[in-house]
């Protein structure tokens, strides 16, 4: 099987590594990729968000399957055009990707399908925003109703700051979704779907804020680990039956079947599972950890979903070890990341046992690999338990450096120390 993976980041590097580990996959191509991906597979410098460019490349390469990594090409209709040209595609059509592209649409689907989520109101002006903020009270949750890669959300106790964020979205011509605050730890669960059936991956936890102790602004994600030893038994089955299957059924009923991965961003609250958000793609950097443990052939799994032939009885096989990944970000991330800083130590990190580097924002500059994006790379490690996997991941991080590199030092620490509790639970 010959596969084309679209997208430039760490998630795509992880997807490509997992595809290369599938004996049924003979060839993988990437567009546009990055400097790390280019060390593993051929890359093609096209605009992967352009449906015609992506389809022409798939035709030129005569691939059997196209995997769309990020949300931007999905929302731009890349999967639609590829499907119309006859390719099996892992990734939803534009209409189904609206589950991620519009938070208001996602809320409406959840309401129709009776999926548990935070209470929410859409506001289009300052008066409506004030009314909604006061209806829910602090902490305030204000979300830009559009694609913002996790960065359009403000969670704050400061009513003025909440209003200011809403106003900046209105000023930009947008609307906002204002929500009740969900207590409880967050879980990312990725669910593969062929439009009818679902198969869940192993749950992961992501770290959204830039600084230790969840301080500073939201980012795309600064690290992740999987599995989650603190989750109650039956959690994944509960998400499948209460959240994923009803959402997939609702999308099918509307004539816009969701084929790809439904990223369920969840809170494990005192009142049970609640959806924080849906995404229409794998999470980054959770995927780097999750796929590091997957033993089931990944290409065959994605192909069965793309063809509408996913076996709902599939039980995925996982490495029994724990995976942790730590993102290293460029200077000034998440504001305006600096590019062009020379990276050293990649080979030393990759040479460590059970450690590898997934590249995200990297580029080649002559012989040198340099920073080329906000999140530059993730160091991924497998260990016998959380403490061992953390230790290894940070040993990898210690080998790598560039001017202004930033990373969190507390990825998976609370879990390793048994400090994660679901509010109201006795265990
Ligand atoms: P989103 O883009 O919707 O995933 O939001 C980004 C981050 O904001 C989430 O990962 C949470 O950390 C936080 N967040 C979003 N919605 C809520 C909510 N209703 N209650 C508490 N935290 C939230
Ligand atoms: N890690 C969060 C995301 O992929 O949206």
GROMACS .gro file of C-alpha atoms and ligand atoms in nm:
model
  455
    1UNK     CA    1   0.000   0.000   0.000
    2UNK     CA    2   0.127   0.345  -0.100
    3UNK     CA    3   0.018   0.631   0.125
    4UNK     CA    4   0.032   1.010   0.096
    5UNK     CA    5   0.023   1.204   0.425
    6UNK     CA    6  -0.071   1.572   0.405
    7UNK     CA    7   0.053   1.821   0.662
    8UNK     CA    8   0.372   1.973   0.799
    9UNK     CA    9   0.389   1.894   1.170
   10UNK     CA   10   0.473   1.667   1.459
   11UNK     CA   11   0.144   1.482   1.432
   12UNK     CA   12   0.224   1.402   1.069
   13UNK     CA   13   0.572   1.281   1.161
   14UNK     CA   14   0.413   1.047   1.416
   15UNK     CA   15   0.156   0.924   1.162
   16UNK     CA   16   0.433   0.857   0.910
   17UNK     CA   17   0.642   0.663   1.163
   18UNK     CA   18   0.340   0.449   1.250
   19UNK     CA   19   0.266   0.386   0.881
   20UNK     CA   20   0.627   0.285   0.818
   21UNK     CA   21   0.596   0.029   1.100
   22UNK     CA   22   0.304  -0.140   0.918
   23UNK     CA   23   0.444  -0.424   0.702
   24UNK     CA   24   0.156  -0.375   0.457
   25UNK     CA   25   0.269  -0.020   0.380
   26UNK     CA   26   0.528  -0.023   0.103
   27UNK     CA   27   0.574   0.347   0.041
   28UNK     CA   28   0.488   0.670   0.222
   29UNK     CA   29   0.501   1.022   0.077
   30UNK     CA   30   0.462   1.349   0.262
   31UNK     CA   31   0.347   1.694   0.157
   32UNK     CA   32   0.481   1.934   0.258
   33UNK     CA   33   0.647   1.762   0.556
   34UNK     CA   34   0.940   1.909   0.748
   35UNK     CA   35   1.312   1.847   0.791
   36UNK     CA   36   1.261   1.542   1.014
   37UNK     CA   37   0.997   1.383   0.792
   38UNK     CA   38   1.230   1.434   0.494
   39UNK     CA   39   1.485   1.208   0.667
   40UNK     CA   40   1.227   0.925   0.667
   41UNK     CA   41   1.024   0.958   0.344
   42UNK     CA   42   1.013   1.160   0.019
   43UNK     CA   43   0.852   1.503   0.068
   44UNK     CA   44   0.674   1.719  -0.189
   45UNK     CA   45   0.660   2.094  -0.150
   46UNK     CA   46   0.302   2.167  -0.248
   47UNK     CA   47   0.038   2.372  -0.068
   48UNK     CA   48  -0.139   2.087   0.112
   49UNK     CA   49  -0.435   2.316   0.184
   50UNK     CA   50  -0.507   2.350  -0.186
   51UNK     CA   51  -0.752   2.076  -0.297
   52UNK     CA   52  -0.635   2.077  -0.659
   53UNK     CA   53  -0.264   2.068  -0.570
   54UNK     CA   54  -0.318   1.783  -0.323
   55UNK     CA   55  -0.526   1.582  -0.570
   56UNK     CA   56  -0.279   1.633  -0.854
   57UNK     CA   57   0.002   1.507  -0.633
   58UNK     CA   58  -0.200   1.201  -0.525
   59UNK     CA   59  -0.264   1.127  -0.894
   60UNK     CA   60   0.100   1.177  -0.995
   61UNK     CA   61   0.213   0.941  -0.719
   62UNK     CA   62  -0.075   0.696  -0.781
   63UNK     CA   63  -0.123   0.644  -0.408
   64UNK     CA   64  -0.372   0.397  -0.260
   65UNK     CA   65  -0.466   0.610   0.040
   66UNK     CA   66  -0.443   0.975   0.144
   67UNK     CA   67  -0.423   1.067   0.513
   68UNK     CA   68  -0.503   1.431   0.591
   69UNK     CA   69  -0.328   1.544   0.911
   70UNK     CA   70  -0.429   1.900   1.007
   71UNK     CA   71  -0.763   2.077   1.021
   72UNK     CA   72  -0.686   2.349   0.764
   73UNK     CA   73  -0.694   2.122   0.456
   74UNK     CA   74  -1.003   1.943   0.588
   75UNK     CA   75  -1.191   2.268   0.635
   76UNK     CA   76  -1.068   2.380   0.290
   77UNK     CA   77  -1.233   2.074   0.132
   78UNK     CA   78  -0.918   1.882   0.039
   79UNK     CA   79  -1.078   1.549   0.135
   80UNK     CA   80  -1.387   1.624  -0.078
   81UNK     CA   81  -1.180   1.683  -0.391
   82UNK     CA   82  -0.963   1.377  -0.334
   83UNK     CA   83  -1.272   1.159  -0.281
   84UNK     CA   84  -1.436   1.298  -0.592
   85UNK     CA   85  -1.122   1.193  -0.781
   86UNK     CA   86  -1.166   0.838  -0.651
   87UNK     CA   87  -0.908   0.819  -0.370
   88UNK     CA   88  -0.978   0.651  -0.037
   89UNK     CA   89  -0.921   0.935   0.212
   90UNK     CA   90  -0.869   0.925   0.586
   91UNK     CA   91  -1.012   1.260   0.694
   92UNK     CA   92  -1.363   1.407   0.681
   93UNK     CA   93  -1.521   1.611   0.404
   94UNK     CA   94  -1.554   1.984   0.460
   95UNK     CA   95  -1.914   1.953   0.585
   96UNK     CA   96  -1.817   1.698   0.852
   97UNK     CA   97  -1.499   1.887   0.947
   98UNK     CA   98  -1.728   2.168   1.061
   99UNK     CA   99  -1.745   1.971   1.388
  100UNK     CA  100  -1.407   2.134   1.448
  101UNK     CA  101  -1.438   2.437   1.220
  102UNK     CA  102  -1.736   2.582   1.404
  103UNK     CA  103  -1.784   2.548   1.777
  104UNK     CA  104  -2.147   2.661   1.742
  105UNK     CA  105  -2.212   2.381   1.489
  106UNK     CA  106  -2.048   2.126   1.719
  107UNK     CA  107  -2.272   2.239   2.005
  108UNK     CA  108  -2.577   2.204   1.785
  109UNK     CA  109  -2.481   1.849   1.682
  110UNK     CA  110  -2.416   1.756   2.046
  111UNK     CA  111  -2.757   1.892   2.144
  112UNK     CA  112  -2.929   1.688   1.868
  113UNK     CA  113  -2.739   1.372   1.964
  114UNK     CA  114  -2.782   1.425   2.339
  115UNK     CA  115  -2.406   1.427   2.395
  116UNK     CA  116  -2.301   1.566   2.736
  117UNK     CA  117  -2.116   1.896   2.706
  118UNK     CA  118  -2.081   2.230   2.883
  119UNK     CA  119  -2.386   2.455   2.870
  120UNK     CA  120  -2.315   2.729   2.620
  121UNK     CA  121  -2.451   3.039   2.454
  122UNK     CA  122  -2.352   3.203   2.130
  123UNK     CA  123  -2.295   3.580   2.157
  124UNK     CA  124  -2.270   3.818   1.863
  125UNK     CA  125  -2.225   4.146   2.052
  126UNK     CA  126  -2.105   4.286   2.383
  127UNK     CA  127  -2.450   4.297   2.544
  128UNK     CA  128  -2.513   3.930   2.467
  129UNK     CA  129  -2.164   3.843   2.589
  130UNK     CA  130  -2.220   4.020   2.923
  131UNK     CA  131  -2.551   3.846   2.969
  132UNK     CA  132  -2.399   3.503   2.900
  133UNK     CA  133  -2.098   3.565   3.127
  134UNK     CA  134  -2.325   3.661   3.414
  135UNK     CA  135  -2.556   3.366   3.353
  136UNK     CA  136  -2.270   3.117   3.406
  137UNK     CA  137  -2.051   3.315   3.648
  138UNK     CA  138  -1.676   3.276   3.705
  139UNK     CA  139  -1.449   3.115   3.595
  140UNK     CA  140  -1.544   3.253   3.254
  141UNK     CA  141  -1.490   3.056   2.933
  142UNK     CA  142  -1.496   3.255   2.607
  143UNK     CA  143  -1.424   3.086   2.274
  144UNK     CA  144  -1.370   3.237   1.932
  145UNK     CA  145  -1.618   3.056   1.706
  146UNK     CA  146  -1.376   2.951   1.437
  147UNK     CA  147  -1.054   2.767   1.379
  148UNK     CA  148  -0.796   2.888   1.627
  149UNK     CA  149  -0.585   2.577   1.693
  150UNK     CA  150  -0.671   2.585   2.063
  151UNK     CA  151  -0.550   2.942   2.093
  152UNK     CA  152  -0.883   3.125   2.058
  153UNK     CA  153  -1.006   3.028   2.404
  154UNK     CA  154  -0.977   3.240   2.716
  155UNK     CA  155  -1.050   3.088   3.058
  156UNK     CA  156  -1.031   3.352   3.332
  157UNK     CA  157  -1.175   3.474   3.661
  158UNK     CA  158  -1.143   3.829   3.533
  159UNK     CA  159  -1.476   3.945   3.385
  160UNK     CA  160  -1.310   4.239   3.208
  161UNK     CA  161  -1.056   4.009   3.040
  162UNK     CA  162  -1.335   3.774   2.933
  163UNK     CA  163  -1.529   4.064   2.781
  164UNK     CA  164  -1.218   4.204   2.614
  165UNK     CA  165  -1.155   3.868   2.442
  166UNK     CA  166  -1.517   3.855   2.324
  167UNK     CA  167  -1.487   4.212   2.194
  168UNK     CA  168  -1.168   4.132   2.001
  169UNK     CA  169  -1.353   3.845   1.828
  170UNK     CA  170  -1.648   4.074   1.745
  171UNK     CA  171  -1.406   4.337   1.614
  172UNK     CA  172  -1.259   4.075   1.383
  173UNK     CA  173  -1.608   4.009   1.246
  174UNK     CA  174  -1.664   3.687   1.445
  175UNK     CA  175  -1.892   3.552   1.712
  176UNK     CA  176  -1.809   3.380   2.040
  177UNK     CA  177  -1.932   3.081   2.235
  178UNK     CA  178  -1.953   3.143   2.612
  179UNK     CA  179  -1.963   2.835   2.832
  180UNK     CA  180  -2.010   2.705   3.179
  181UNK     CA  181  -1.673   2.614   3.336
  182UNK     CA  182  -1.599   2.241   3.353
  183UNK     CA  183  -1.409   2.120   3.659
  184UNK     CA  184  -1.200   1.805   3.638
  185UNK     CA  185  -0.899   1.677   3.444
  186UNK     CA  186  -0.895   1.680   3.064
  187UNK     CA  187  -0.871   1.372   2.845
  188UNK     CA  188  -0.809   1.348   2.472
  189UNK     CA  189  -0.965   1.040   2.318
  190UNK     CA  190  -0.920   0.976   1.947
  191UNK     CA  191  -1.187   0.764   1.784
  192UNK     CA  192  -1.140   0.622   1.434
  193UNK     CA  193  -1.457   0.616   1.225
  194UNK     CA  194  -1.558   0.500   0.878
  195UNK     CA  195  -1.874   0.710   0.894
  196UNK     CA  196  -2.075   0.439   1.072
  197UNK     CA  197  -1.863   0.248   1.320
  198UNK     CA  198  -1.606   0.365   1.573
  199UNK     CA  199  -1.285   0.223   1.721
  200UNK     CA  200  -1.122   0.417   2.008
  201UNK     CA  201  -0.749   0.466   2.052
  202UNK     CA  202  -0.581   0.482   2.392
  203UNK     CA  203  -0.670   0.798   2.592
  204UNK     CA  204  -0.408   1.067   2.643
  205UNK     CA  205  -0.363   1.390   2.830
  206UNK     CA  206  -0.231   1.709   2.679
  207UNK     CA  207  -0.077   2.019   2.842
  208UNK     CA  208  -0.220   2.333   2.687
  209UNK     CA  209  -0.048   2.618   2.869
  210UNK     CA  210   0.301   2.736   2.783
  211UNK     CA  211   0.445   2.738   3.137
  212UNK     CA  212   0.477   2.489   3.422
  213UNK     CA  213   0.181   2.458   3.660
  214UNK     CA  214  -0.056   2.542   3.373
  215UNK     CA  215   0.041   2.907   3.371
  216UNK     CA  216   0.063   3.149   3.079
  217UNK     CA  217  -0.128   3.154   2.754
  218UNK     CA  218  -0.282   2.854   2.578
  219UNK     CA  219  -0.073   2.686   2.310
  220UNK     CA  220  -0.140   2.405   2.064
  221UNK     CA  221  -0.009   2.166   2.333
  222UNK     CA  222   0.328   2.138   2.513
  223UNK     CA  223   0.341   1.767   2.590
  224UNK     CA  224   0.133   1.455   2.643
  225UNK     CA  225   0.127   1.110   2.794
  226UNK     CA  226  -0.067   0.789   2.756
  227UNK     CA  227  -0.227   0.576   2.896
  228UNK     CA  228  -0.391   0.754   3.190
  229UNK     CA  229  -0.359   0.541   3.504
  230UNK     CA  230  -0.606   0.758   3.696
  231UNK     CA  231  -0.903   0.705   3.465
  232UNK     CA  232  -1.192   0.507   3.610
  233UNK     CA  233  -1.261   0.169   3.453
  234UNK     CA  234  -1.509   0.189   3.170
  235UNK     CA  235  -1.423   0.548   3.083
  236UNK     CA  236  -1.338   0.475   2.718
  237UNK     CA  237  -1.649   0.261   2.670
  238UNK     CA  238  -1.853   0.543   2.823
  239UNK     CA  239  -1.710   0.793   2.576
  240UNK     CA  240  -1.782   0.560   2.286
  241UNK     CA  241  -2.145   0.501   2.384
  242UNK     CA  242  -2.232   0.848   2.517
  243UNK     CA  243  -2.024   1.067   2.289
  244UNK     CA  244  -1.855   0.916   1.983
  245UNK     CA  245  -2.115   0.676   1.845
  246UNK     CA  246  -2.409   0.919   1.887
  247UNK     CA  247  -2.206   1.195   1.716
  248UNK     CA  248  -2.108   0.970   1.425
  249UNK     CA  249  -2.471   0.853   1.395
  250UNK     CA  250  -2.596   1.213   1.396
  251UNK     CA  251  -2.349   1.316   1.124
  252UNK     CA  252  -2.454   1.016   0.911
  253UNK     CA  253  -2.820   1.101   0.963
  254UNK     CA  254  -2.755   1.453   0.837
  255UNK     CA  255  -2.602   1.316   0.518
  256UNK     CA  256  -2.252   1.435   0.613
  257UNK     CA  257  -2.082   1.116   0.738
  258UNK     CA  258  -1.764   1.167   0.938
  259UNK     CA  259  -1.478   0.953   0.805
  260UNK     CA  260  -1.151   1.002   0.987
  261UNK     CA  261  -1.061   1.056   1.348
  262UNK     CA  262  -1.302   1.224   1.583
  263UNK     CA  263  -1.091   1.387   1.851
  264UNK     CA  264  -1.301   1.397   2.166
  265UNK     CA  265  -1.162   1.664   2.399
  266UNK     CA  266  -1.322   1.573   2.729
  267UNK     CA  267  -1.339   1.678   3.090
  268UNK     CA  268  -1.380   1.408   3.357
  269UNK     CA  269  -1.598   1.619   3.587
  270UNK     CA  270  -1.772   1.560   3.917
  271UNK     CA  271  -2.090   1.508   3.714
  272UNK     CA  272  -1.942   1.268   3.462
  273UNK     CA  273  -1.794   1.294   3.114
  274UNK     CA  274  -1.838   1.626   2.933
  275UNK     CA  275  -1.719   1.719   2.585
  276UNK     CA  276  -1.502   2.031   2.581
  277UNK     CA  277  -1.453   2.028   2.207
  278UNK     CA  278  -1.440   1.809   1.901
  279UNK     CA  279  -1.162   1.817   1.648
  280UNK     CA  280  -1.170   1.651   1.309
  281UNK     CA  281  -0.811   1.522   1.321
  282UNK     CA  282  -0.554   1.364   1.549
  283UNK     CA  283  -0.432   1.582   1.835
  284UNK     CA  284  -0.085   1.725   1.842
  285UNK     CA  285   0.121   1.638   2.054
  286UNK     CA  286  -0.097   1.353   2.189
  287UNK     CA  287  -0.057   1.155   1.866
  288UNK     CA  288   0.321   1.139   1.908
  289UNK     CA  289   0.266   0.952   2.238
  290UNK     CA  290  -0.041   0.749   2.140
  291UNK     CA  291   0.099   0.608   1.815
  292UNK     CA  292   0.432   0.527   1.981
  293UNK     CA  293   0.240   0.252   2.166
  294UNK     CA  294   0.021   0.124   1.881
  295UNK     CA  295   0.106  -0.227   1.766
  296UNK     CA  296  -0.189  -0.292   1.534
  297UNK     CA  297  -0.092  -0.218   1.170
  298UNK     CA  298  -0.185   0.146   1.129
  299UNK     CA  299  -0.210   0.168   0.750
  300UNK     CA  300  -0.461  -0.116   0.737
  301UNK     CA  301  -0.668   0.051   1.012
  302UNK     CA  302  -0.681   0.387   0.834
  303UNK     CA  303  -0.754   0.220   0.500
  304UNK     CA  304  -1.047   0.024   0.644
  305UNK     CA  305  -1.195   0.348   0.779
  306UNK     CA  306  -1.135   0.532   0.450
  307UNK     CA  307  -1.311   0.253   0.260
  308UNK     CA  308  -1.611   0.242   0.496
  309UNK     CA  309  -1.513  -0.106   0.613
  310UNK     CA  310  -1.405  -0.053   0.973
  311UNK     CA  311  -1.474  -0.359   1.186
  312UNK     CA  312  -1.631  -0.228   1.508
  313UNK     CA  313  -1.507  -0.540   1.689
  314UNK     CA  314  -1.145  -0.438   1.626
  315UNK     CA  315  -0.946  -0.443   1.949
  316UNK     CA  316  -0.628  -0.247   1.898
  317UNK     CA  317  -0.305  -0.388   2.038
  318UNK     CA  318  -0.088  -0.162   2.254
  319UNK     CA  319   0.264  -0.171   2.389
  320UNK     CA  320   0.223  -0.220   2.764
  321UNK     CA  321   0.466   0.061   2.835
  322UNK     CA  322   0.381   0.428   2.896
  323UNK     CA  323   0.460   0.700   2.643
  324UNK     CA  324   0.547   1.059   2.731
  325UNK     CA  325   0.632   1.335   2.488
  326UNK     CA  326   0.771   1.677   2.568
  327UNK     CA  327   0.739   1.959   2.315
  328UNK     CA  328   1.025   2.199   2.264
  329UNK     CA  329   0.904   2.533   2.128
  330UNK     CA  330   1.079   2.827   1.964
  331UNK     CA  331   1.165   3.154   2.136
  332UNK     CA  332   0.857   3.380   2.166
  333UNK     CA  333   0.607   3.097   2.113
  334UNK     CA  334   0.306   3.124   2.122
  335UNK     CA  335   0.312   3.494   2.021
  336UNK     CA  336   0.548   3.529   1.727
  337UNK     CA  337   0.792   3.238   1.728
  338UNK     CA  338   1.142   3.314   1.611
  339UNK     CA  339   1.262   3.114   1.312
  340UNK     CA  340   1.604   3.016   1.188
  341UNK     CA  341   1.772   2.917   1.517
  342UNK     CA  342   2.018   2.631   1.465
  343UNK     CA  343   1.920   2.311   1.651
  344UNK     CA  344   2.186   2.086   1.803
  345UNK     CA  345   2.176   1.745   1.967
  346UNK     CA  346   1.906   1.577   1.757
  347UNK     CA  347   2.127   1.276   1.683
  348UNK     CA  348   2.223   1.234   2.049
  349UNK     CA  349   1.855   1.238   2.155
  350UNK     CA  350   1.755   0.992   1.882
  351UNK     CA  351   2.041   0.762   1.984
  352UNK     CA  352   1.896   0.711   2.333
  353UNK     CA  353   1.717   0.379   2.380
  354UNK     CA  354   1.336   0.404   2.359
  355UNK     CA  355   1.355   0.773   2.265
  356UNK     CA  356   1.283   0.943   1.934
  357UNK     CA  357   1.232   1.295   1.811
  358UNK     CA  358   0.917   1.385   1.618
  359UNK     CA  359   0.984   1.698   1.414
  360UNK     CA  360   0.724   1.975   1.383
  361UNK     CA  361   0.849   2.324   1.291
  362UNK     CA  362   1.191   2.237   1.153
  363UNK     CA  363   1.359   2.317   0.823
  364UNK     CA  364   1.691   2.232   0.661
  365UNK     CA  365   1.936   2.515   0.607
  366UNK     CA  366   2.235   2.367   0.429
  367UNK     CA  367   2.367   2.091   0.657
  368UNK     CA  368   2.195   2.242   0.958
  369UNK     CA  369   1.841   2.185   1.093
  370UNK     CA  370   1.685   2.509   1.213
  371UNK     CA  371   1.365   2.620   1.385
  372UNK     CA  372   1.083   2.700   1.144
  373UNK     CA  373   0.767   2.716   1.353
  374UNK     CA  374   0.623   2.761   1.702
  375UNK     CA  375   0.636   2.407   1.824
  376UNK     CA  376   0.965   2.284   1.686
  377UNK     CA  377   0.973   1.918   1.791
  378UNK     CA  378   0.862   1.667   2.050
  379UNK     CA  379   1.087   1.423   2.231
  380UNK     CA  380   0.895   1.096   2.266
  381UNK     CA  381   0.991   0.823   2.514
  382UNK     CA  382   0.857   0.483   2.615
  383UNK     CA  383   0.914   0.362   2.971
  384UNK     CA  384   0.788   0.097   3.210
  385UNK     CA  385   0.580   0.355   3.394
  386UNK     CA  386   0.515   0.728   3.392
  387UNK     CA  387   0.819   0.810   3.602
  388UNK     CA  388   1.051   0.609   3.376
  389UNK     CA  389   0.902   0.748   3.055
  390UNK     CA  390   0.927   1.107   3.186
  391UNK     CA  391   1.281   1.054   3.292
  392UNK     CA  392   1.379   0.928   2.946
  393UNK     CA  393   1.190   1.201   2.761
  394UNK     CA  394   1.366   1.469   2.966
  395UNK     CA  395   1.700   1.300   2.906
  396UNK     CA  396   1.629   1.344   2.536
  397UNK     CA  397   1.528   1.706   2.588
  398UNK     CA  398   1.854   1.770   2.774
  399UNK     CA  399   2.051   1.666   2.464
  400UNK     CA  400   1.877   1.916   2.236
  401UNK     CA  401   1.926   2.289   2.234
  402UNK     CA  402   1.887   2.610   2.038
  403UNK     CA  403   1.875   2.976   2.128
  404UNK     CA  404   1.558   3.051   2.322
  405UNK     CA  405   1.420   2.694   2.329
  406UNK     CA  406   1.126   2.661   2.568
  407UNK     CA  407   0.972   2.351   2.721
  408UNK     CA  408   0.770   2.259   3.026
  409UNK     CA  409   0.944   2.062   3.297
  410UNK     CA  410   0.625   1.920   3.448
  411UNK     CA  411   0.477   1.712   3.165
  412UNK     CA  412   0.302   1.407   3.321
  413UNK     CA  413   0.445   1.495   3.662
  414UNK     CA  414   0.117   1.522   3.853
  415UNK     CA  415   0.003   1.188   3.712
  416UNK     CA  416   0.337   1.025   3.793
  417UNK     CA  417   0.298   1.146   4.151
  418UNK     CA  418  -0.063   1.026   4.174
  419UNK     CA  419  -0.195   1.380   4.210
  420UNK     CA  420  -0.475   1.371   3.951
  421UNK     CA  421  -0.823   1.333   4.090
  422UNK     CA  422  -1.163   1.353   3.939
  423UNK     CA  423  -1.357   1.601   4.156
  424UNK     CA  424  -1.606   1.431   4.383
  425UNK     CA  425  -1.463   1.083   4.325
  426UNK     CA  426  -1.346   0.895   4.632
  427UNK     CA  427  -1.055   0.708   4.478
  428LIG     P1  428  -1.084   2.430   2.319
  428LIG     O1  429  -1.018   2.501   2.205
  428LIG     O2  430  -1.232   2.438   2.318
  428LIG     O3  431  -1.029   2.292   2.340
  428LIG     O4  432  -1.034   2.501   2.453
  428LIG     C1  433  -0.897   2.511   2.484
  428LIG     C2  434  -0.876   2.482   2.631
  428LIG     O5  435  -0.952   2.573   2.713
  428LIG     C3  436  -0.926   2.345   2.672
  428LIG     O6  437  -0.832   2.246   2.647
  428LIG     C4  438  -0.946   2.366   2.820
  428LIG     O7  439  -0.824   2.366   2.889
  428LIG     C5  440  -1.000   2.504   2.827
  428LIG     N1  441  -1.148   2.500   2.825
  428LIG     C6  442  -1.227   2.505   2.717
  428LIG     N2  443  -1.357   2.497   2.751
  428LIG     C7  444  -1.362   2.487   2.884
  428LIG     C8  445  -1.470   2.477   2.979
  428LIG     N3  446  -1.597   2.480   2.943
  428LIG     N4  447  -1.437   2.468   3.110
  428LIG     C9  448  -1.306   2.466   3.148
  428LIG     N5  449  -1.201   2.477   3.064
  428LIG    C10  450  -1.228   2.487   2.934
  429LIG     N1  451  -0.331   1.907   2.148
  429LIG     C1  452  -0.446   1.980   2.114
  429LIG     C2  453  -0.486   1.976   1.976
  429LIG     O1  454  -0.433   1.903   1.895
  429LIG     O2  455  -0.579   2.048   1.942
   0.00000   0.00000   0.00000
